[in-house]
Amino acid sequence: MIGLGFRREMLNWPLPSITADFFEVVPENWIHRNRAPLRAIRDTHRPIYLHGVSLNLGGHSALDTAFLHQIKALMDELATPYYSDHLAASGDAHQLYDLFPIPLTMQEAIRVSDRIIQVQDVLGRPIGVENATWYTNAGDLTEPEFINEILQRSGCLLLLDVNNVVVNAKNHQLINLETFVAQMDPTRISYIHVAGHEYDKRFGMYIDTHSQPVEPATRQMARQLAQNHGLDILLEWDNDVPDMDAINQELSCLRPSTTM
């Protein structure tokens, strides 16, 4: 299936005209909000996946148990098959509305795995963790080694963001996309994220903006994984969101019948 990250710019789009097979929403945006738009999606018999931004798996503050119970209730209400968040820190004393890297060390892999287990104990199900973009980091493990250690210790799943791998590869020249993906067990992948990114001359780096079409190499890898292992692909477009026709065109390019 090919899915779409549902954003506020899409609230007035006619749902039958959006060609996504499923939708993904940020649960923090809906816990205290009128969920009529989500019920409208559900009434079209298309699944809703939850992808969060504030779980703070890489942080050091205590996990918010009350928040996790709200997530659990939302999952039950929407009959959603997946809840995920990022392998990153998002703020201890305050929500920082950004994602900060976790040092790639065994000590951190063990610590973060323990936090994931706590989350899963509350929710009563495995969660997904997304490999994040990072612009500077430290540690003696490679990113695939770090991720695999966490997957093995916690029993969670990997939400594989192919675009994030590409951005990190361009910025740091450490692990290219093919090498990274070859080190991941496809049976541990929940589904796949794709998006676009931009080069920022101010920083001399590629930035994970989710504001451009998906690059051909990113699209090709996602489609290859989807076809070989029966995985869903989710298109994220968060900034400078184009009109529905442009989004539908991006979705069509992810389908197997379209030439790569």
XYZ file of C-alpha atoms in Angstrom:
260
model
C 0.000 0.000 0.000
C 1.028 3.603 -0.619
C 0.214 6.097 2.139
C 0.311 9.816 2.848
C 1.203 11.855 5.900
C -2.028 13.778 6.580
C -1.348 17.475 7.287
C -3.540 20.469 8.115
C -3.171 21.798 4.559
C -5.100 18.717 3.433
C -8.097 19.128 5.738
C -10.289 20.605 2.995
C -9.204 18.203 0.277
C -11.971 15.769 -0.766
C -10.923 12.435 0.723
C -12.193 10.301 -2.182
C -9.894 12.252 -4.523
C -6.729 11.593 -2.501
C -5.243 8.425 -3.971
C -3.518 7.208 -0.788
C -4.295 3.695 0.453
C -3.714 4.716 4.068
C -2.873 7.822 6.066
C -0.411 8.633 8.814
C -1.088 11.313 11.421
C 0.863 12.898 14.260
C -1.042 11.770 17.385
C 0.025 14.813 19.423
C -2.061 16.933 17.017
C -5.250 14.959 17.704
C -5.285 13.878 21.346
C -7.014 17.088 22.458
C -8.650 18.024 19.165
C -11.907 17.211 17.422
C -11.204 13.905 15.708
C -13.970 14.168 13.127
C -11.435 14.356 10.249
C -9.848 11.114 11.448
C -13.233 9.440 11.703
C -13.927 10.611 8.149
C -10.726 8.903 6.997
C -11.666 5.753 8.874
C -15.100 5.811 7.220
C -13.368 5.496 3.831
C -12.019 2.152 5.104
C -8.421 3.311 4.861
C -6.128 2.583 7.829
C -4.594 5.320 9.974
C -1.048 4.939 11.301
C 0.260 7.054 14.197
C 3.711 8.629 13.993
C 4.678 10.754 16.983
C 7.224 13.493 17.610
C 7.436 13.901 21.401
C 8.077 10.492 22.957
C 11.678 11.565 23.646
C 13.133 8.069 23.477
C 16.655 9.468 23.483
C 16.053 11.787 26.422
C 16.748 11.248 30.105
C 13.556 12.479 31.739
C 10.950 9.987 32.886
C 8.594 8.781 30.192
C 5.149 10.403 30.323
C 2.890 7.510 31.297
C -0.275 9.611 31.094
C 0.621 10.547 27.529
C 1.210 6.890 26.667
C -2.251 5.974 27.953
C -3.673 8.695 25.698
C -1.803 7.172 22.778
C -3.143 3.735 23.660
C -6.701 5.060 23.772
C -6.262 6.763 20.396
C -4.858 3.570 18.881
C -7.834 1.626 20.183
C -10.312 4.231 18.932
C -8.844 4.287 15.426
C -7.931 0.585 15.301
C -4.515 1.698 14.111
C -1.951 -1.031 13.405
C 1.170 1.097 14.038
C 2.497 3.682 16.458
C 6.021 4.970 16.032
C 8.351 7.758 17.074
C 11.932 8.773 16.370
C 15.238 7.374 17.568
C 16.088 10.809 18.892
C 15.690 13.149 21.853
C 13.051 15.856 21.780
C 13.560 17.619 25.116
C 13.595 16.722 28.820
C 12.510 19.816 30.732
C 10.559 21.200 27.766
C 9.374 19.964 24.387
C 11.946 21.455 22.005
C 10.029 20.795 18.769
C 13.115 19.371 17.131
C 14.895 16.025 17.101
C 18.392 15.657 18.539
C 20.703 12.698 17.860
C 21.525 9.918 20.292
C 25.245 9.100 20.624
C 25.953 5.883 18.740
C 27.334 3.875 21.676
C 26.470 0.539 23.265
C 25.656 2.266 26.546
C 23.104 4.452 24.816
C 21.672 1.516 22.856
C 21.040 -0.323 26.134
C 19.551 2.749 27.825
C 17.236 3.601 24.931
C 16.184 -0.056 24.580
C 15.091 -0.031 28.213
C 12.995 3.082 27.572
C 11.378 1.467 24.535
C 10.518 -1.606 26.608
C 8.828 0.662 29.169
C 6.737 2.243 26.406
C 5.750 -1.140 24.988
C 4.784 -2.418 28.440
C 2.289 0.448 28.793
C 0.907 0.125 25.266
C 0.834 -3.656 25.317
C 2.318 -3.896 21.802
C 5.567 -3.259 19.925
C 6.239 0.240 18.675
C 8.230 1.398 15.662
C 11.328 3.560 15.872
C 12.410 5.744 12.964
C 16.046 6.182 12.014
C 16.652 9.916 12.258
C 18.632 12.494 10.352
C 21.499 14.024 12.289
C 23.848 16.836 11.474
C 26.508 15.972 14.047
C 26.931 12.919 16.258
C 29.435 10.907 18.269
C 30.022 7.265 19.153
C 31.922 4.127 18.215
C 29.072 2.175 16.584
C 27.851 2.561 13.041
C 24.243 3.646 12.718
C 23.087 0.199 11.480
C 24.908 -1.478 14.407
C 23.233 0.924 16.833
C 19.764 0.382 15.367
C 20.103 -3.396 15.205
C 21.215 -3.538 18.827
C 18.094 -1.634 19.854
C 15.801 -3.779 17.702
C 17.242 -6.950 19.207
C 17.171 -5.787 22.828
C 13.745 -4.145 22.822
C 11.789 -6.233 20.333
C 10.546 -3.084 18.603
C 10.199 -2.543 14.867
C 12.051 -0.208 12.523
C 10.176 2.486 10.634
C 12.752 2.783 7.871
C 13.064 6.332 6.578
C 14.967 5.966 3.314
C 15.215 9.721 2.821
C 16.926 10.115 6.215
C 19.546 7.548 5.205
C 20.210 9.485 1.999
C 20.499 12.833 3.811
C 22.959 11.393 6.337
C 24.965 9.763 3.554
C 25.229 13.037 1.641
C 26.209 15.023 4.721
C 28.656 12.600 6.349
C 29.809 10.192 3.599
C 29.800 7.301 6.091
C 27.268 4.718 4.879
C 25.522 4.839 1.525
C 21.916 3.818 1.065
C 22.589 0.340 -0.352
C 25.027 -0.567 2.446
C 22.673 0.707 5.129
C 19.655 -1.176 3.805
C 21.669 -4.383 3.341
C 22.365 -4.408 7.089
C 18.678 -4.167 8.045
C 16.513 -7.253 8.555
C 13.423 -6.625 6.380
C 11.284 -8.734 8.715
C 11.866 -6.110 11.427
C 10.687 -3.201 9.249
C 7.121 -2.009 9.897
C 6.898 0.224 6.823
C 8.901 2.803 4.873
C 9.036 6.599 4.845
C 10.053 8.631 1.804
C 10.302 12.390 1.413
C 12.355 15.093 -0.263
C 15.135 17.301 1.086
C 17.050 20.460 0.182
C 20.626 21.740 0.221
C 21.107 24.753 2.505
C 24.028 26.961 1.494
C 24.055 28.635 4.908
C 25.171 25.425 6.572
C 26.763 23.643 3.636
C 24.534 20.645 4.363
C 21.453 18.845 3.110
C 18.449 19.458 5.351
C 15.571 17.028 5.880
C 12.879 19.542 4.943
C 10.142 17.255 3.564
C 9.448 20.020 1.051
C 10.501 18.550 -2.296
C 9.649 15.588 -4.540
C 11.234 12.268 -3.635
C 14.614 11.707 -5.298
C 14.726 8.876 -7.872
C 17.255 6.786 -5.886
C 15.148 7.094 -2.732
C 12.002 6.139 -4.629
C 13.700 3.197 -6.308
C 15.013 1.747 -3.040
C 11.645 2.142 -1.329
C 9.840 0.439 -4.193
C 12.395 -2.357 -4.313
C 11.954 -3.045 -0.596
C 8.185 -2.836 -0.890
C 8.050 -5.253 -3.812
C 10.533 -7.727 -2.337
C 9.178 -7.777 1.209
C 5.555 -6.649 1.049
C 6.150 -3.362 2.870
C 3.999 -0.227 2.765
C 5.458 3.120 1.652
C 4.447 6.443 3.223
C 5.014 9.820 1.554
C 5.825 12.691 3.916
C 5.404 16.259 2.675
C 5.365 18.690 5.602
C 6.551 22.057 4.274
C 5.546 24.002 1.160
C 2.785 21.446 0.643
C 1.688 21.501 -3.024
C -1.835 20.976 -4.277
C -3.631 17.650 -4.265
C -2.836 16.876 -7.893
C 0.901 17.189 -7.233
C 0.639 14.966 -4.162
C -1.350 12.382 -6.109
C 1.337 12.411 -8.788
C 4.006 11.740 -6.142
C 1.917 8.888 -4.778
C 1.512 7.387 -8.241
C 5.293 7.413 -8.749
C 5.644 5.121 -5.720
C 3.361 2.454 -7.153
C 4.799 -0.662 -8.844
C 3.092 0.033 -12.156
C 5.024 3.288 -12.612
C 8.402 3.225 -14.339
C 11.232 3.896 -11.891
